[in-house]
C-alpha cells in the first residue's frame, strides 16, 4: 500500500492544495487519452480524518435545495442528460429470488437498453449508450460475465456478507477472491457499521486495505451503509478512512437500509472526495444507490456532481448510479420527449 502523497513541484512555503479539474461544460467531450489514475491509498492519518469531522447539516441541506431548484433541464438537453445517466448506471438485481435466467435477461437489457424506435428517434443508432455495469450477487457473476462477454459492460459483484458485512473477515475476503476468479472486475464491499460507531478507524482501515488487496485488478467500491450511520459526521469520517485505505469508489448504501441515498448525504460524501483529491491528487468515484428510481432524481444527482466536482465526475469512471427500476423510467421519459405521450411501464422490457 503506497503512502505517497502527490506534492510534486511544491516549493518552500507553497500550498499543497491541488485545484479541482477545470469546470468544462457538461457536454464537452472527454479527451481520448482520458484515464483515471487508480487510488493507491495512503497511510491512515487520523489528524486529516479529524479535520473533516465538522459537518453543518443545515448548510448542506440549503445547498442541495438551491441546486435542485436553480437548474431546469428541458427538451433536447434533458434527453442528453438522461442518456448520460444511463451511461453511468450500474444496472442491478439483488433479490432473494434471483436466478440465472433473470440475470441473463438483465444483461440483455444492459446490452440493448432502449427500444429500437426510441434509438432511431433520438438518432443514436451509431452510439453505444449502455449501462456501465451489471451488479449481481456472487453466485451469478459467472452467468453475467458470460452474457456480457465482448460488450465492454463491467460485471460488479456485491461481496463481504452483503448487506450487513458481519461475517468473519476471512470469509469476506474469500468471497471477494471467488468473485474475482469468476470474472467480476468490480467489487462492491460493505463495511461493518459498528466499527464506525466505535470510532475503530484503524480496524476499519485495515479491513478495507485487506479487501483492496483481495480485489487485485478489480476496482473496489466501498459501501458505507449511510442510512445506518446516524450522522453526517460519521458519513464524512467513514468516507475519508475508506479512501485512505484505497477505495476506488465510495458508495452510499446497499439499498436494503430503511433510508438509502439522499442528496445531503451525497453532498457530504462528494465534499470528502474533494478534500481527499486536494490532499493527494487522486480522483475517487462516487456511487449513490438505493431509492433512485425516477429520471428526475437522476438529473438532481448529475447536477450535484457537475456543480460540486466538475465535468470529470459525469463519466462512468467516476460516477455510477446503483439502480434497478431507474432505467425503465428514463426510457419512458425519452419516449415522451419523442412523442409527447407517456407509455405504460410494461412496454419497456425489463428483467
mmCIF file of C-alpha atoms in Angstrom:
data_model
loop_
_atom_site.group_PDB
_atom_site.id
_atom_site.type_symbol
_atom_site.label_atom_id
_atom_site.label_comp_id
_atom_site.label_asym_id
_atom_site.label_seq_id
_atom_site.Cartn_x
_atom_site.Cartn_y
_atom_site.Cartn_z
ATOM 1 C CA UNK A 1 0.000 0.000 0.000
ATOM 2 C CA UNK A 2 1.618 3.212 -1.138
ATOM 3 C CA UNK A 3 1.618 6.137 1.282
ATOM 4 C CA UNK A 4 2.890 8.691 -1.234
ATOM 5 C CA UNK A 5 1.046 11.989 -1.325
ATOM 6 C CA UNK A 6 1.420 13.804 -4.626
ATOM 7 C CA UNK A 7 3.159 17.089 -3.853
ATOM 8 C CA UNK A 8 5.437 17.318 -6.888
ATOM 9 C CA UNK A 9 6.543 20.795 -7.826
ATOM 10 C CA UNK A 10 5.881 22.390 -4.440
ATOM 11 C CA UNK A 11 8.394 24.935 -3.337
ATOM 12 C CA UNK A 12 9.104 26.105 0.165
ATOM 13 C CA UNK A 13 6.050 27.645 1.721
ATOM 14 C CA UNK A 14 3.818 26.665 -1.185
ATOM 15 C CA UNK A 15 0.376 25.257 -0.603
ATOM 16 C CA UNK A 16 -0.117 21.564 -1.341
ATOM 17 C CA UNK A 17 -3.776 22.061 -2.280
ATOM 18 C CA UNK A 18 -4.442 20.687 -5.762
ATOM 19 C CA UNK A 19 -7.171 22.540 -7.653
ATOM 20 C CA UNK A 20 -10.105 20.562 -8.985
ATOM 21 C CA UNK A 21 -10.120 19.879 -12.728
ATOM 22 C CA UNK A 22 -11.337 22.762 -14.875
ATOM 23 C CA UNK A 23 -15.127 23.062 -14.962
ATOM 24 C CA UNK A 24 -15.914 22.462 -18.625
ATOM 25 C CA UNK A 25 -19.473 22.413 -19.935
ATOM 26 C CA UNK A 26 -21.400 19.204 -19.260
ATOM 27 C CA UNK A 27 -21.484 18.275 -22.947
ATOM 28 C CA UNK A 28 -17.759 18.810 -23.501
ATOM 29 C CA UNK A 29 -16.176 15.659 -24.988
ATOM 30 C CA UNK A 30 -13.675 13.932 -22.742
ATOM 31 C CA UNK A 31 -10.187 13.673 -24.325
ATOM 32 C CA UNK A 32 -9.447 10.330 -25.964
ATOM 33 C CA UNK A 33 -6.494 9.797 -23.621
ATOM 34 C CA UNK A 34 -8.732 10.279 -20.576
ATOM 35 C CA UNK A 35 -7.536 7.932 -17.862
ATOM 36 C CA UNK A 36 -8.125 7.826 -14.142
ATOM 37 C CA UNK A 37 -5.030 7.035 -12.111
ATOM 38 C CA UNK A 38 -6.067 4.406 -9.615
ATOM 39 C CA UNK A 39 -6.092 5.477 -5.980
ATOM 40 C CA UNK A 40 -3.182 3.761 -4.183
ATOM 41 C CA UNK A 41 -4.406 4.865 -0.784
ATOM 42 C CA UNK A 42 -2.227 6.409 1.888
ATOM 43 C CA UNK A 43 -1.214 5.817 5.478
ATOM 44 C CA UNK A 44 -4.033 6.311 7.943
ATOM 45 C CA UNK A 45 -3.758 9.933 9.033
ATOM 46 C CA UNK A 46 -6.114 10.440 11.959
ATOM 47 C CA UNK A 47 -5.306 14.139 12.035
ATOM 48 C CA UNK A 48 -6.553 14.503 8.473
ATOM 49 C CA UNK A 49 -9.600 12.370 9.293
ATOM 50 C CA UNK A 50 -10.437 14.581 12.259
ATOM 51 C CA UNK A 51 -10.082 17.716 10.118
ATOM 52 C CA UNK A 52 -13.266 16.791 8.195
ATOM 53 C CA UNK A 53 -15.414 15.857 11.173
ATOM 54 C CA UNK A 54 -17.284 19.196 11.370
ATOM 55 C CA UNK A 55 -20.392 18.962 9.185
ATOM 56 C CA UNK A 56 -23.071 21.657 9.005
ATOM 57 C CA UNK A 57 -26.252 19.746 8.134
ATOM 58 C CA UNK A 58 -28.333 22.901 7.664
ATOM 59 C CA UNK A 59 -25.809 24.350 5.230
ATOM 60 C CA UNK A 60 -25.698 21.112 3.244
ATOM 61 C CA UNK A 61 -29.476 20.964 3.057
ATOM 62 C CA UNK A 62 -29.648 24.585 1.856
ATOM 63 C CA UNK A 63 -27.032 23.881 -0.795
ATOM 64 C CA UNK A 64 -28.927 20.808 -2.037
ATOM 65 C CA UNK A 65 -32.184 22.756 -2.165
ATOM 66 C CA UNK A 66 -30.574 25.506 -4.231
ATOM 67 C CA UNK A 67 -29.048 23.004 -6.673
ATOM 68 C CA UNK A 68 -32.286 21.196 -7.420
ATOM 69 C CA UNK A 69 -34.330 24.397 -7.795
ATOM 70 C CA UNK A 70 -31.875 26.551 -9.712
ATOM 71 C CA UNK A 71 -31.370 24.259 -12.677
ATOM 72 C CA UNK A 72 -34.116 23.478 -15.173
ATOM 73 C CA UNK A 73 -33.105 20.989 -17.852
ATOM 74 C CA UNK A 74 -35.606 20.725 -20.693
ATOM 75 C CA UNK A 75 -36.196 19.282 -24.177
ATOM 76 C CA UNK A 76 -33.108 18.028 -26.049
ATOM 77 C CA UNK A 77 -30.813 18.954 -23.167
ATOM 78 C CA UNK A 78 -32.870 16.825 -20.797
ATOM 79 C CA UNK A 79 -32.738 13.877 -23.202
ATOM 80 C CA UNK A 80 -28.950 14.211 -23.422
ATOM 81 C CA UNK A 81 -28.582 14.296 -19.628
ATOM 82 C CA UNK A 82 -30.816 11.245 -19.282
ATOM 83 C CA UNK A 83 -28.657 9.353 -21.770
ATOM 84 C CA UNK A 84 -25.673 10.327 -19.643
ATOM 85 C CA UNK A 85 -27.465 8.914 -16.594
ATOM 86 C CA UNK A 86 -27.869 5.574 -18.387
ATOM 87 C CA UNK A 87 -24.157 5.516 -19.264
ATOM 88 C CA UNK A 88 -23.348 5.980 -15.561
ATOM 89 C CA UNK A 89 -25.692 3.262 -14.325
ATOM 90 C CA UNK A 90 -24.898 0.014 -12.522
ATOM 91 C CA UNK A 91 -27.949 -1.992 -13.567
ATOM 92 C CA UNK A 92 -28.662 -4.094 -10.503
ATOM 93 C CA UNK A 93 -30.560 -7.138 -9.322
ATOM 94 C CA UNK A 94 -30.042 -8.091 -5.686
ATOM 95 C CA UNK A 95 -33.133 -10.055 -4.776
ATOM 96 C CA UNK A 96 -33.557 -13.271 -2.837
ATOM 97 C CA UNK A 97 -35.403 -14.772 -5.825
ATOM 98 C CA UNK A 98 -32.690 -14.034 -8.407
ATOM 99 C CA UNK A 99 -31.995 -16.804 -10.906
ATOM 100 C CA UNK A 100 -29.508 -17.330 -13.725
ATOM 101 C CA UNK A 101 -32.250 -16.634 -16.246
ATOM 102 C CA UNK A 102 -33.221 -13.385 -14.563
ATOM 103 C CA UNK A 103 -29.592 -12.260 -14.636
ATOM 104 C CA UNK A 104 -29.348 -13.144 -18.329
ATOM 105 C CA UNK A 105 -32.442 -11.033 -19.037
ATOM 106 C CA UNK A 106 -30.931 -8.133 -17.116
ATOM 107 C CA UNK A 107 -27.722 -8.451 -19.116
ATOM 108 C CA UNK A 108 -29.728 -8.480 -22.354
ATOM 109 C CA UNK A 109 -31.402 -5.260 -21.231
ATOM 110 C CA UNK A 110 -27.998 -3.728 -20.485
ATOM 111 C CA UNK A 111 -26.770 -4.553 -23.980
ATOM 112 C CA UNK A 112 -29.934 -3.097 -25.572
ATOM 113 C CA UNK A 113 -31.319 -0.607 -23.030
ATOM 114 C CA UNK A 114 -33.798 1.138 -25.370
ATOM 115 C CA UNK A 115 -36.474 0.048 -27.807
ATOM 116 C CA UNK A 116 -35.440 0.351 -31.445
ATOM 117 C CA UNK A 117 -37.947 3.118 -32.221
ATOM 118 C CA UNK A 118 -36.544 5.242 -29.388
ATOM 119 C CA UNK A 119 -32.976 4.707 -30.587
ATOM 120 C CA UNK A 120 -33.900 5.702 -34.128
ATOM 121 C CA UNK A 121 -35.999 8.649 -32.979
ATOM 122 C CA UNK A 122 -33.124 10.042 -30.918
ATOM 123 C CA UNK A 123 -30.645 9.479 -33.742
ATOM 124 C CA UNK A 124 -28.272 7.431 -31.605
ATOM 125 C CA UNK A 125 -28.151 4.260 -33.680
ATOM 126 C CA UNK A 126 -24.387 4.597 -34.105
ATOM 127 C CA UNK A 127 -23.780 5.236 -30.408
ATOM 128 C CA UNK A 128 -23.280 2.540 -27.800
ATOM 129 C CA UNK A 129 -25.110 4.075 -24.866
ATOM 130 C CA UNK A 130 -25.323 1.331 -22.299
ATOM 131 C CA UNK A 131 -25.139 0.969 -18.525
ATOM 132 C CA UNK A 132 -21.582 0.898 -17.244
ATOM 133 C CA UNK A 133 -22.035 -2.350 -15.309
ATOM 134 C CA UNK A 134 -24.393 -5.073 -14.207
ATOM 135 C CA UNK A 135 -24.309 -5.696 -10.455
ATOM 136 C CA UNK A 136 -25.240 -9.107 -9.021
ATOM 137 C CA UNK A 137 -24.678 -11.441 -6.094
ATOM 138 C CA UNK A 138 -21.607 -13.676 -6.246
ATOM 139 C CA UNK A 139 -23.429 -16.877 -7.409
ATOM 140 C CA UNK A 140 -24.436 -15.080 -10.625
ATOM 141 C CA UNK A 141 -21.095 -13.490 -11.512
ATOM 142 C CA UNK A 142 -20.099 -16.222 -13.981
ATOM 143 C CA UNK A 143 -23.533 -16.041 -15.635
ATOM 144 C CA UNK A 144 -23.233 -12.266 -16.091
ATOM 145 C CA UNK A 145 -19.651 -12.493 -17.340
ATOM 146 C CA UNK A 146 -20.704 -14.996 -19.980
ATOM 147 C CA UNK A 147 -23.728 -12.939 -21.051
ATOM 148 C CA UNK A 148 -21.751 -9.689 -21.319
ATOM 149 C CA UNK A 149 -18.560 -11.013 -22.898
ATOM 150 C CA UNK A 150 -17.319 -8.651 -25.607
ATOM 151 C CA UNK A 151 -19.784 -5.849 -24.828
ATOM 152 C CA UNK A 152 -17.498 -3.685 -22.701
ATOM 153 C CA UNK A 153 -20.060 -3.697 -19.865
ATOM 154 C CA UNK A 154 -18.472 -4.402 -16.499
ATOM 155 C CA UNK A 155 -19.617 -7.051 -14.044
ATOM 156 C CA UNK A 156 -19.843 -5.925 -10.421
ATOM 157 C CA UNK A 157 -20.310 -8.334 -7.522
ATOM 158 C CA UNK A 158 -21.589 -7.434 -4.070
ATOM 159 C CA UNK A 159 -19.339 -9.229 -1.630
ATOM 160 C CA UNK A 160 -18.280 -9.339 2.028
ATOM 161 C CA UNK A 161 -21.500 -10.703 3.550
ATOM 162 C CA UNK A 162 -23.697 -8.137 1.825
ATOM 163 C CA UNK A 163 -25.720 -6.280 3.065
ATOM 164 C CA UNK A 164 -24.583 -6.296 6.734
ATOM 165 C CA UNK A 165 -20.896 -7.195 6.498
ATOM 166 C CA UNK A 166 -20.938 -9.185 9.730
ATOM 167 C CA UNK A 167 -19.208 -12.412 8.654
ATOM 168 C CA UNK A 168 -15.606 -13.069 9.782
ATOM 169 C CA UNK A 169 -13.079 -11.077 7.758
ATOM 170 C CA UNK A 170 -11.512 -14.250 6.344
ATOM 171 C CA UNK A 171 -14.889 -15.329 4.954
ATOM 172 C CA UNK A 172 -15.498 -11.923 3.412
ATOM 173 C CA UNK A 173 -12.087 -11.907 1.748
ATOM 174 C CA UNK A 174 -12.662 -15.393 0.338
ATOM 175 C CA UNK A 175 -15.923 -14.167 -1.204
ATOM 176 C CA UNK A 176 -14.094 -11.286 -2.905
ATOM 177 C CA UNK A 177 -11.443 -13.636 -4.257
ATOM 178 C CA UNK A 178 -14.103 -16.045 -5.536
ATOM 179 C CA UNK A 179 -15.964 -13.257 -7.366
ATOM 180 C CA UNK A 180 -12.744 -12.011 -8.971
ATOM 181 C CA UNK A 181 -11.889 -15.572 -10.011
ATOM 182 C CA UNK A 182 -15.317 -15.886 -11.665
ATOM 183 C CA UNK A 183 -14.633 -12.750 -13.705
ATOM 184 C CA UNK A 184 -16.011 -9.782 -11.756
ATOM 185 C CA UNK A 185 -13.960 -6.683 -12.486
ATOM 186 C CA UNK A 186 -15.690 -4.504 -9.874
ATOM 187 C CA UNK A 187 -16.342 -5.492 -6.274
ATOM 188 C CA UNK A 188 -18.867 -3.679 -4.084
ATOM 189 C CA UNK A 189 -17.983 -4.372 -0.449
ATOM 190 C CA UNK A 190 -19.866 -3.363 2.684
ATOM 191 C CA UNK A 191 -18.263 -2.186 5.898
ATOM 192 C CA UNK A 192 -19.337 -3.309 9.387
ATOM 193 C CA UNK A 193 -21.095 -0.177 10.626
ATOM 194 C CA UNK A 194 -20.186 -0.972 14.240
ATOM 195 C CA UNK A 195 -16.574 -0.022 13.517
ATOM 196 C CA UNK A 196 -17.766 3.494 12.682
ATOM 197 C CA UNK A 197 -19.897 3.788 15.824
ATOM 198 C CA UNK A 198 -16.947 2.630 17.913
ATOM 199 C CA UNK A 199 -14.564 5.014 16.116
ATOM 200 C CA UNK A 200 -12.360 1.993 15.396
ATOM 201 C CA UNK A 201 -10.720 3.728 12.463
ATOM 202 C CA UNK A 202 -7.543 1.650 12.442
ATOM 203 C CA UNK A 203 -9.534 -1.604 12.324
ATOM 204 C CA UNK A 204 -11.809 -0.256 9.583
ATOM 205 C CA UNK A 205 -8.805 0.956 7.608
ATOM 206 C CA UNK A 206 -7.022 -2.393 7.916
ATOM 207 C CA UNK A 207 -10.124 -4.309 6.794
ATOM 208 C CA UNK A 208 -10.545 -2.169 3.676
ATOM 209 C CA UNK A 209 -6.830 -2.446 2.880
ATOM 210 C CA UNK A 210 -7.235 -6.244 3.012
ATOM 211 C CA UNK A 211 -10.310 -6.048 0.773
ATOM 212 C CA UNK A 212 -8.442 -3.906 -1.728
ATOM 213 C CA UNK A 213 -5.622 -6.461 -1.815
ATOM 214 C CA UNK A 214 -8.116 -9.311 -2.344
ATOM 215 C CA UNK A 215 -9.607 -7.423 -5.318
ATOM 216 C CA UNK A 216 -6.343 -7.411 -7.259
ATOM 217 C CA UNK A 217 -7.007 -5.542 -10.512
ATOM 218 C CA UNK A 218 -10.762 -5.380 -9.888
ATOM 219 C CA UNK A 219 -11.944 -1.978 -8.727
ATOM 220 C CA UNK A 220 -13.147 -1.619 -5.163
ATOM 221 C CA UNK A 221 -16.400 0.204 -4.347
ATOM 222 C CA UNK A 222 -16.864 0.624 -0.587
ATOM 223 C CA UNK A 223 -20.479 0.744 0.647
ATOM 224 C CA UNK A 224 -20.828 2.794 3.825
ATOM 225 C CA UNK A 225 -24.481 1.995 4.583
ATOM 226 C CA UNK A 226 -25.141 5.672 5.259
ATOM 227 C CA UNK A 227 -28.720 5.088 6.365
ATOM 228 C CA UNK A 228 -27.339 3.145 9.320
ATOM 229 C CA UNK A 229 -24.584 5.623 10.263
ATOM 230 C CA UNK A 230 -26.925 8.071 12.048
ATOM 231 C CA UNK A 231 -24.942 11.294 11.463
ATOM 232 C CA UNK A 232 -23.315 13.138 8.573
ATOM 233 C CA UNK A 233 -20.181 13.335 10.712
ATOM 234 C CA UNK A 234 -19.957 9.538 10.691
ATOM 235 C CA UNK A 235 -20.513 9.571 6.938
ATOM 236 C CA UNK A 236 -17.650 12.022 6.392
ATOM 237 C CA UNK A 237 -15.227 10.162 8.648
ATOM 238 C CA UNK A 238 -16.030 6.754 7.165
ATOM 239 C CA UNK A 239 -15.687 8.172 3.643
ATOM 240 C CA UNK A 240 -12.232 9.526 4.382
ATOM 241 C CA UNK A 241 -10.974 6.317 6.003
ATOM 242 C CA UNK A 242 -12.266 4.259 3.043
ATOM 243 C CA UNK A 243 -10.415 6.474 0.552
ATOM 244 C CA UNK A 244 -7.214 6.386 2.587
ATOM 245 C CA UNK A 245 -7.436 2.577 2.537
ATOM 246 C CA UNK A 246 -7.533 2.537 -1.274
ATOM 247 C CA UNK A 247 -11.212 2.654 -2.284
ATOM 248 C CA UNK A 248 -11.737 3.401 -5.977
ATOM 249 C CA UNK A 249 -15.354 4.439 -5.274
ATOM 250 C CA UNK A 250 -17.289 5.261 -2.159
ATOM 251 C CA UNK A 251 -20.947 4.244 -2.242
ATOM 252 C CA UNK A 252 -23.864 5.382 -0.100
ATOM 253 C CA UNK A 253 -25.990 2.340 0.540
ATOM 254 C CA UNK A 254 -26.770 -1.299 -0.007
ATOM 255 C CA UNK A 255 -30.340 -0.443 -0.987
ATOM 256 C CA UNK A 256 -31.501 -2.580 1.944
ATOM 257 C CA UNK A 257 -31.448 0.111 4.647
ATOM 258 C CA UNK A 258 -34.608 1.943 5.683
ATOM 259 C CA UNK A 259 -33.009 5.166 4.359
ATOM 260 C CA UNK A 260 -30.762 4.921 1.336
ATOM 261 C CA UNK A 261 -29.178 7.562 -0.912
ATOM 262 C CA UNK A 262 -30.185 11.134 -0.090
ATOM 263 C CA UNK A 263 -28.796 14.317 -1.602
ATOM 264 C CA UNK A 264 -27.472 15.807 1.696
ATOM 265 C CA UNK A 265 -25.571 12.580 2.390
ATOM 266 C CA UNK A 266 -24.312 12.590 -1.189
ATOM 267 C CA UNK A 267 -23.118 16.174 -0.835
ATOM 268 C CA UNK A 268 -21.198 15.294 2.331
ATOM 269 C CA UNK A 269 -19.525 12.369 0.555
ATOM 270 C CA UNK A 270 -18.542 14.332 -2.563
ATOM 271 C CA UNK A 271 -17.021 17.018 -0.365
ATOM 272 C CA UNK A 272 -14.977 14.296 1.317
ATOM 273 C CA UNK A 273 -13.902 13.235 -2.182
ATOM 274 C CA UNK A 274 -12.877 16.833 -2.919
ATOM 275 C CA UNK A 275 -10.862 17.057 0.304
ATOM 276 C CA UNK A 276 -9.091 13.793 -0.497
ATOM 277 C CA UNK A 277 -8.318 14.993 -4.017
ATOM 278 C CA UNK A 278 -6.878 18.257 -2.711
ATOM 279 C CA UNK A 279 -4.672 16.303 -0.320
ATOM 280 C CA UNK A 280 -3.458 13.540 -2.647
ATOM 281 C CA UNK A 281 -4.255 14.429 -6.269
ATOM 282 C CA UNK A 282 -6.262 11.218 -6.762
ATOM 283 C CA UNK A 283 -9.800 11.223 -8.142
ATOM 284 C CA UNK A 284 -12.240 8.951 -6.295
ATOM 285 C CA UNK A 285 -15.545 7.795 -7.741
ATOM 286 C CA UNK A 286 -18.945 8.146 -6.126
ATOM 287 C CA UNK A 287 -21.953 5.836 -6.299
ATOM 288 C CA UNK A 288 -25.338 6.719 -4.802
ATOM 289 C CA UNK A 289 -27.543 3.628 -4.528
ATOM 290 C CA UNK A 290 -30.991 2.795 -3.243
ATOM 291 C CA UNK A 291 -34.183 4.716 -3.833
ATOM 292 C CA UNK A 292 -33.105 6.416 -7.072
ATOM 293 C CA UNK A 293 -35.944 5.284 -9.305
ATOM 294 C CA UNK A 294 -37.037 8.324 -11.339
ATOM 295 C CA UNK A 295 -35.491 10.238 -14.205
ATOM 296 C CA UNK A 296 -35.975 13.477 -12.260
ATOM 297 C CA UNK A 297 -33.960 12.106 -9.337
ATOM 298 C CA UNK A 298 -31.133 11.079 -11.676
ATOM 299 C CA UNK A 299 -30.949 14.648 -13.018
ATOM 300 C CA UNK A 300 -30.674 16.006 -9.476
ATOM 301 C CA UNK A 301 -27.702 13.730 -8.803
ATOM 302 C CA UNK A 302 -25.998 14.642 -12.074
ATOM 303 C CA UNK A 303 -26.404 18.340 -11.305
ATOM 304 C CA UNK A 304 -24.921 17.761 -7.847
ATOM 305 C CA UNK A 305 -21.842 16.080 -9.343
ATOM 306 C CA UNK A 306 -21.373 18.732 -12.031
ATOM 307 C CA UNK A 307 -21.703 21.644 -9.608
ATOM 308 C CA UNK A 308 -19.611 20.194 -6.780
ATOM 309 C CA UNK A 309 -16.866 18.247 -8.563
ATOM 310 C CA UNK A 310 -16.995 19.219 -12.237
ATOM 311 C CA UNK A 311 -17.175 17.594 -15.649
ATOM 312 C CA UNK A 312 -14.866 14.587 -14.984
ATOM 313 C CA UNK A 313 -17.410 13.233 -12.473
ATOM 314 C CA UNK A 314 -20.043 12.889 -15.195
ATOM 315 C CA UNK A 315 -18.173 9.898 -16.613
ATOM 316 C CA UNK A 316 -18.739 6.270 -15.533
ATOM 317 C CA UNK A 317 -15.082 6.123 -14.459
ATOM 318 C CA UNK A 318 -16.028 8.367 -11.552
ATOM 319 C CA UNK A 319 -19.797 8.257 -11.119
ATOM 320 C CA UNK A 320 -22.352 5.472 -11.005
ATOM 321 C CA UNK A 321 -25.985 5.067 -10.061
ATOM 322 C CA UNK A 322 -26.911 1.861 -8.289
ATOM 323 C CA UNK A 323 -30.312 1.275 -9.876
ATOM 324 C CA UNK A 324 -32.864 -1.314 -10.921
ATOM 325 C CA UNK A 325 -36.083 0.458 -11.946
ATOM 326 C CA UNK A 326 -34.432 3.766 -12.934
ATOM 327 C CA UNK A 327 -33.739 2.630 -16.491
ATOM 328 C CA UNK A 328 -37.437 1.980 -17.136
ATOM 329 C CA UNK A 329 -38.445 5.489 -16.069
ATOM 330 C CA UNK A 330 -35.685 7.077 -18.151
ATOM 331 C CA UNK A 331 -36.859 5.123 -21.172
ATOM 332 C CA UNK A 332 -40.422 6.346 -20.578
ATOM 333 C CA UNK A 333 -39.206 9.944 -20.349
ATOM 334 C CA UNK A 334 -37.261 9.598 -23.584
ATOM 335 C CA UNK A 335 -40.362 8.247 -25.326
ATOM 336 C CA UNK A 336 -42.332 11.216 -24.001
ATOM 337 C CA UNK A 337 -39.636 13.527 -25.374
ATOM 338 C CA UNK A 338 -40.118 11.985 -28.828
ATOM 339 C CA UNK A 339 -43.901 11.511 -28.906
ATOM 340 C CA UNK A 340 -45.380 13.794 -26.275
ATOM 341 C CA UNK A 341 -47.003 10.787 -24.584
ATOM 342 C CA UNK A 342 -46.056 8.544 -21.683
ATOM 343 C CA UNK A 343 -46.323 4.818 -22.194
ATOM 344 C CA UNK A 344 -47.034 2.101 -19.659
ATOM 345 C CA UNK A 345 -44.057 0.519 -17.920
ATOM 346 C CA UNK A 346 -44.795 -2.867 -19.464
ATOM 347 C CA UNK A 347 -43.935 -1.501 -22.914
ATOM 348 C CA UNK A 348 -40.313 -1.184 -21.806
ATOM 349 C CA UNK A 349 -38.770 -4.584 -21.331
ATOM 350 C CA UNK A 350 -37.006 -5.236 -18.043
ATOM 351 C CA UNK A 351 -35.806 -8.341 -16.250
#
